[in-house]
Coordinates of C-alpha atoms in Angstrom, one line a residue:
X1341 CA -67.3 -10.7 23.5
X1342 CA -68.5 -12.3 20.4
X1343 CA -65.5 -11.0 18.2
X1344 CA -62.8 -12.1 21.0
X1345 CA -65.2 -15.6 20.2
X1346 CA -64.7 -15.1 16.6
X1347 CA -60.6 -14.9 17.2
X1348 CA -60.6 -17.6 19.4
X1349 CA -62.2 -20.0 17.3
X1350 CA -59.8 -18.6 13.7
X1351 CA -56.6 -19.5 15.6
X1352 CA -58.2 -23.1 16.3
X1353 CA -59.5 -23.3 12.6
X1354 CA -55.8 -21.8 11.4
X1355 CA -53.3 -24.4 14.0
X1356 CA -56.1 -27.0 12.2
X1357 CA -54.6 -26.0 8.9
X1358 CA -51.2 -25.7 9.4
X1359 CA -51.6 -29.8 10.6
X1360 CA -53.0 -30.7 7.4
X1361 CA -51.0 -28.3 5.1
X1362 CA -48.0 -29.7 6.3
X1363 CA -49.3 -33.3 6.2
X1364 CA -50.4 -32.4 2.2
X1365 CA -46.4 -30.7 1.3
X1366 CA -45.3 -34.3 2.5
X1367 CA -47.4 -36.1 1.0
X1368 CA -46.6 -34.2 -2.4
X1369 CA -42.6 -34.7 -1.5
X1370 CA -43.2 -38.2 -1.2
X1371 CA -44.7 -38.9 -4.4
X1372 CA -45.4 -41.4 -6.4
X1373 CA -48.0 -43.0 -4.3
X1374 CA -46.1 -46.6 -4.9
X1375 CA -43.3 -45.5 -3.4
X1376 CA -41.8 -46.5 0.2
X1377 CA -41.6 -43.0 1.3
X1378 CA -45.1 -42.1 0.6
X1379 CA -46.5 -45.4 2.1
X1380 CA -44.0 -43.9 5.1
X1381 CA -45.4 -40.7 5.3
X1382 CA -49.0 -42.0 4.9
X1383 CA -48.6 -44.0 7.9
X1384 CA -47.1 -41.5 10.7
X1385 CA -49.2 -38.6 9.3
X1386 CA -52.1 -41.3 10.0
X1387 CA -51.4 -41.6 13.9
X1388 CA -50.6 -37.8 14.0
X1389 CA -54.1 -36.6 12.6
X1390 CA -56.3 -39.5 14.3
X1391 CA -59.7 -39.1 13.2
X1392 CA -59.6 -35.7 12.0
X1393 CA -58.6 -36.8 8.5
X1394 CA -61.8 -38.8 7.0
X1395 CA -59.2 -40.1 3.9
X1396 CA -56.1 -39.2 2.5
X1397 CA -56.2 -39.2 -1.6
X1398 CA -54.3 -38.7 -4.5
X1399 CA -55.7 -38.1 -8.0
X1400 CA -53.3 -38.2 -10.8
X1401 CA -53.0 -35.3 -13.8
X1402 CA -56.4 -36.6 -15.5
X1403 CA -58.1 -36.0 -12.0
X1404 CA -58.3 -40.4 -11.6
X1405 CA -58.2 -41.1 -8.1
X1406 CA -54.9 -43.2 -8.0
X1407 CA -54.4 -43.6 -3.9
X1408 CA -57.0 -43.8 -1.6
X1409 CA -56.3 -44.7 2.3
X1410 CA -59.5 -46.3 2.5
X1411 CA -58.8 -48.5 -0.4
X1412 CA -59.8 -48.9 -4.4
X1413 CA -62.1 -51.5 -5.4
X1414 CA -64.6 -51.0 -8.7
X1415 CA -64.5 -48.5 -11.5
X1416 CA -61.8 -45.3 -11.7
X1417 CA -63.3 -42.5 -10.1
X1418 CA -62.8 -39.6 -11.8
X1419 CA -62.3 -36.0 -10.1
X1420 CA -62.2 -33.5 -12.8
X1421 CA -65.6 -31.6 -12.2
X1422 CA -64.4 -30.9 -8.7
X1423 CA -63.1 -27.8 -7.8
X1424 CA -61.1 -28.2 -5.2
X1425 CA -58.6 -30.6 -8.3
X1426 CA -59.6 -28.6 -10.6
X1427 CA -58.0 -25.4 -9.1
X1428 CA -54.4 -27.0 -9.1
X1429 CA -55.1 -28.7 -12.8
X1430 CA -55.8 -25.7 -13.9
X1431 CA -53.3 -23.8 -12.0
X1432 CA -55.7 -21.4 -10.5
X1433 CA -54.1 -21.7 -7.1
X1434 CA -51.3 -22.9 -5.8
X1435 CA -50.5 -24.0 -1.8
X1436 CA -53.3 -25.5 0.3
X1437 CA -56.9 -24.7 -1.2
X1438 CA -60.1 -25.2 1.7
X1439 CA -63.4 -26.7 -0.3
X1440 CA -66.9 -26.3 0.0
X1441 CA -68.6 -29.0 1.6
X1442 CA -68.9 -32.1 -0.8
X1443 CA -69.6 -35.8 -0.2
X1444 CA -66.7 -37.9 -1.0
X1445 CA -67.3 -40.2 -3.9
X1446 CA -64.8 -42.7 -1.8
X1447 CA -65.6 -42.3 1.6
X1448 CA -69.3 -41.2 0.8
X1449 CA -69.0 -38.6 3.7
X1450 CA -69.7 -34.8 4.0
X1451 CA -66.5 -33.8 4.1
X1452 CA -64.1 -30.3 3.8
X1453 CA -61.7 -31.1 0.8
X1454 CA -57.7 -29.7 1.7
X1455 CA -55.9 -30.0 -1.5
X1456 CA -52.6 -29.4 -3.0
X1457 CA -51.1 -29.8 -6.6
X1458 CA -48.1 -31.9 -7.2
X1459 CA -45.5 -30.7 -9.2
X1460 CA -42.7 -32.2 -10.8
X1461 CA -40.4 -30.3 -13.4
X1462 CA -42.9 -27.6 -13.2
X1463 CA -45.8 -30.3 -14.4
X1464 CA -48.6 -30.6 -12.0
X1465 CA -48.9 -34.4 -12.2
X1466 CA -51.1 -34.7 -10.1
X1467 CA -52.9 -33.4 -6.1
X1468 CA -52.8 -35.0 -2.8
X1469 CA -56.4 -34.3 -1.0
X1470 CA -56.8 -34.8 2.9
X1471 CA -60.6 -34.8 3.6
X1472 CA -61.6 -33.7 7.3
X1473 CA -64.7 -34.1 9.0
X1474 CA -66.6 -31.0 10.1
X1475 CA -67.8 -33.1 13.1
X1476 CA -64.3 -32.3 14.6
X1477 CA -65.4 -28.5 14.4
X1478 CA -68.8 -29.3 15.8
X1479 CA -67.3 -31.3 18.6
X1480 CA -64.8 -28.7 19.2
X1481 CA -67.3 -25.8 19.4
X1482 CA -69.8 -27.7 21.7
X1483 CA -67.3 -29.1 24.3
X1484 CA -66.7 -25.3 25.3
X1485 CA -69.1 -23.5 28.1
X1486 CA -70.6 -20.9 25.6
X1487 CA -73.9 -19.1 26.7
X1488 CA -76.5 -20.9 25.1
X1489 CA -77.5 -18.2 22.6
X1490 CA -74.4 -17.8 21.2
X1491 CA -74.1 -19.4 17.4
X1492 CA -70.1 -20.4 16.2
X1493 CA -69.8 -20.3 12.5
X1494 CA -67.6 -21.1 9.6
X1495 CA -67.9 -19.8 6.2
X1496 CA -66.4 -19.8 3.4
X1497 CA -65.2 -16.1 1.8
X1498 CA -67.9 -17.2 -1.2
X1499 CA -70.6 -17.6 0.7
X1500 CA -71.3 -21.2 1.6
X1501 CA -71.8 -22.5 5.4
X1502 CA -69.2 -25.1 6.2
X1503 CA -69.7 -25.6 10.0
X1504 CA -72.5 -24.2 12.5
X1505 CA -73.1 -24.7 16.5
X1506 CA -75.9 -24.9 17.4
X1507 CA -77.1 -25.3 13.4
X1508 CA -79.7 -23.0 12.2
X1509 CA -79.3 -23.7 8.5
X1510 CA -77.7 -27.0 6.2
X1511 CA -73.9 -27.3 5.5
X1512 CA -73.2 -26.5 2.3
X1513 CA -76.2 -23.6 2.1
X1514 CA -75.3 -20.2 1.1
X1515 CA -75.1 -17.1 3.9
X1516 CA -76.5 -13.8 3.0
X1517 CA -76.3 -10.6 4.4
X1518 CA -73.0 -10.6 6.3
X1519 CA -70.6 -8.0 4.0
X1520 CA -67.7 -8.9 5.9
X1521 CA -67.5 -12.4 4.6
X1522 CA -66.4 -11.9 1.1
X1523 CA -64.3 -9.0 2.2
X1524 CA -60.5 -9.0 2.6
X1525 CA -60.1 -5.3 4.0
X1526 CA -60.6 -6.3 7.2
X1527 CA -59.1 -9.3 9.3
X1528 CA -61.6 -9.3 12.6
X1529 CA -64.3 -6.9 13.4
X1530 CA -67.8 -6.4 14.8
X1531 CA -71.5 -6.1 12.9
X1532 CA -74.7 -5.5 13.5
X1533 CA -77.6 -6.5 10.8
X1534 CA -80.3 -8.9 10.2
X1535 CA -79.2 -12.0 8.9
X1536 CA -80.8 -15.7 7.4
X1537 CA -84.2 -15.8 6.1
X1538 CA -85.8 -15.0 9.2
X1539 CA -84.5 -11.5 9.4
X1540 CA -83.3 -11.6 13.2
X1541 CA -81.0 -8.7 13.4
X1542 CA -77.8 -10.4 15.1
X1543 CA -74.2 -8.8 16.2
X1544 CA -71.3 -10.8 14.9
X1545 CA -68.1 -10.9 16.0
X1546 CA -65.5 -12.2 12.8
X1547 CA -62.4 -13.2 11.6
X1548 CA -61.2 -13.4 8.6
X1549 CA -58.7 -15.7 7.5
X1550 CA -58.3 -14.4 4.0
X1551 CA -55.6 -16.9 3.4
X1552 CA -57.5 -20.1 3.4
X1553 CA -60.7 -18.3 1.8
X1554 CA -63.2 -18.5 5.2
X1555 CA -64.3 -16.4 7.9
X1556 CA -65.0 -17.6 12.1
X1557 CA -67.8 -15.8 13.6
X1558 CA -69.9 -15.7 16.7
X1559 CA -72.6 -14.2 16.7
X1560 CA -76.1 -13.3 19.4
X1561 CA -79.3 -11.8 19.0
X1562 CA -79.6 -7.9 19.3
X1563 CA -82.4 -9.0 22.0
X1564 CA -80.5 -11.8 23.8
X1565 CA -77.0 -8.9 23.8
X1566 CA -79.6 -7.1 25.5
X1567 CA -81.4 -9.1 28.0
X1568 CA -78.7 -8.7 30.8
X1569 CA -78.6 -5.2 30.2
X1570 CA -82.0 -4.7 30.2
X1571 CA -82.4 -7.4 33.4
X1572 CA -79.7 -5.1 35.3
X1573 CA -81.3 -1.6 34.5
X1574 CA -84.8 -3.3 35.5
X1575 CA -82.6 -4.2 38.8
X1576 CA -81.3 -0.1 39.6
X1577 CA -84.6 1.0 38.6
X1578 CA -86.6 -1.3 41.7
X1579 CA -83.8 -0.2 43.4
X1580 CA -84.5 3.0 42.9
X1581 CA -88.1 3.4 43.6
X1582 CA -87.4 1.1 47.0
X1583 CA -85.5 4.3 48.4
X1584 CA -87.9 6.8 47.4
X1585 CA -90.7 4.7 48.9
X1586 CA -88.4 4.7 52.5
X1587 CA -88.3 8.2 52.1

């Protein structure tokens, strides 16, 4: 059950993508960001991703933030030690790249970072950040009528917790013990180990969606797997000792 879960909740997390990856190629056709197409492009994107998208930015080639949705006002924020600019300034990766959790410096909100590099004569001049709110995963994840000792997480393929329902540990905090996070050998799968600092021995469920860097899983305690199992046996066995009793 828990890696049907896991699947489940990676094609949510990958349609989620697709929406903002093509919202980020238009906005990166559309530049420069004083232009009547981008302000165009800006605006229906807007009503098409609601309030999933927290802000829609642009920084420039020295990493300055240039565009902002929410507005500019004060000193030029600069970009450049973030990683998820950095990677298309330095031309490390190319296409949409998924952050680790940061808090904006604009909208001042813990936010997932989708970023791509602009590029104009084969110049990155500059890349177009959407910045979604991991409430919309949490909200997602609780509206649905999971058992109650089932945990839904996201992770990203180095390591770092980007969304959890219910939340046993901070965003942003680093997941040990799972070996099938970092790997890309296999897509979706099943394990068994003890996990977090508490050392409960859990069964995920995962998918891996190598592509954008992060892995879905679902995951239950060995003992709570168990309990109906154990519940149902407990069940045959009274059973069982009613009809030797009769006879």
């Amino acid at each position: 059950e828990t890696r049907l879960l896991a699947t489940t909740f990676a094609e949510h997390a990958e349609a989620t993508m697709r929406l903002i990856d093509a919202a980020t190629v238009d906005f990166a056709a559309a530049w420069p960001v004083d232009s009547e197409a981008f302000r165009a492009e800006v605006a229906r994107w807007q009503d098409t991703l609601g309030d999933l998208a927290l802000q829609i930015g642009v920084t420039d080639a020295r990493a300055d933030i240039i565009y902002s949705n929410l507005g500019l006002s004060g000193p030029v924020v600069n970009l450049s030690d973030r990683e998820h600019i950095r990677v298309h300034l330095d031309r490390l990766h190319k296409g949409l790249f998924v952050s680790r959790p940061v808090v904006g410096r604009v909208s001042r909100k813990a936010s997932i970072q989708f970023s791509r590099g602009i590029e104009r004569d084969s110049e990155v001049v500059g890349v177009v950040v959407v910045s979604l709110d991991p409430v919309y995963f949490h909200k997602f994840y609780g509206s649905l009528p999971l058992q109650a000792q089932i945990s839904i997480s996201m992770i990203r393929n180095t390591g770092e917790l980007m969304v959890q329902v219910p939340s046993r540990a901070p965003v942003g905090s680093v997941v040990t013990g799972l070996p099938f996070i970092a790997g890309r050998d296999t897509a979706y799968g099943s394990h068994r180990g003890a996990t977090g600092s508490d050392g409960t021995e859990r069964i995920h469920g995962f998918h891996n969606l190598a592509e954008r860097g992060i892995t879905l899983t679902a995951d239950v305690t060995v003992d709570d797997a168990l309990a109906d199992y154990r519940a149902e046996r407990a069940m045959h066995v009274l059973a069982a000792l009613g009809m030797s009793l009769e006879i």
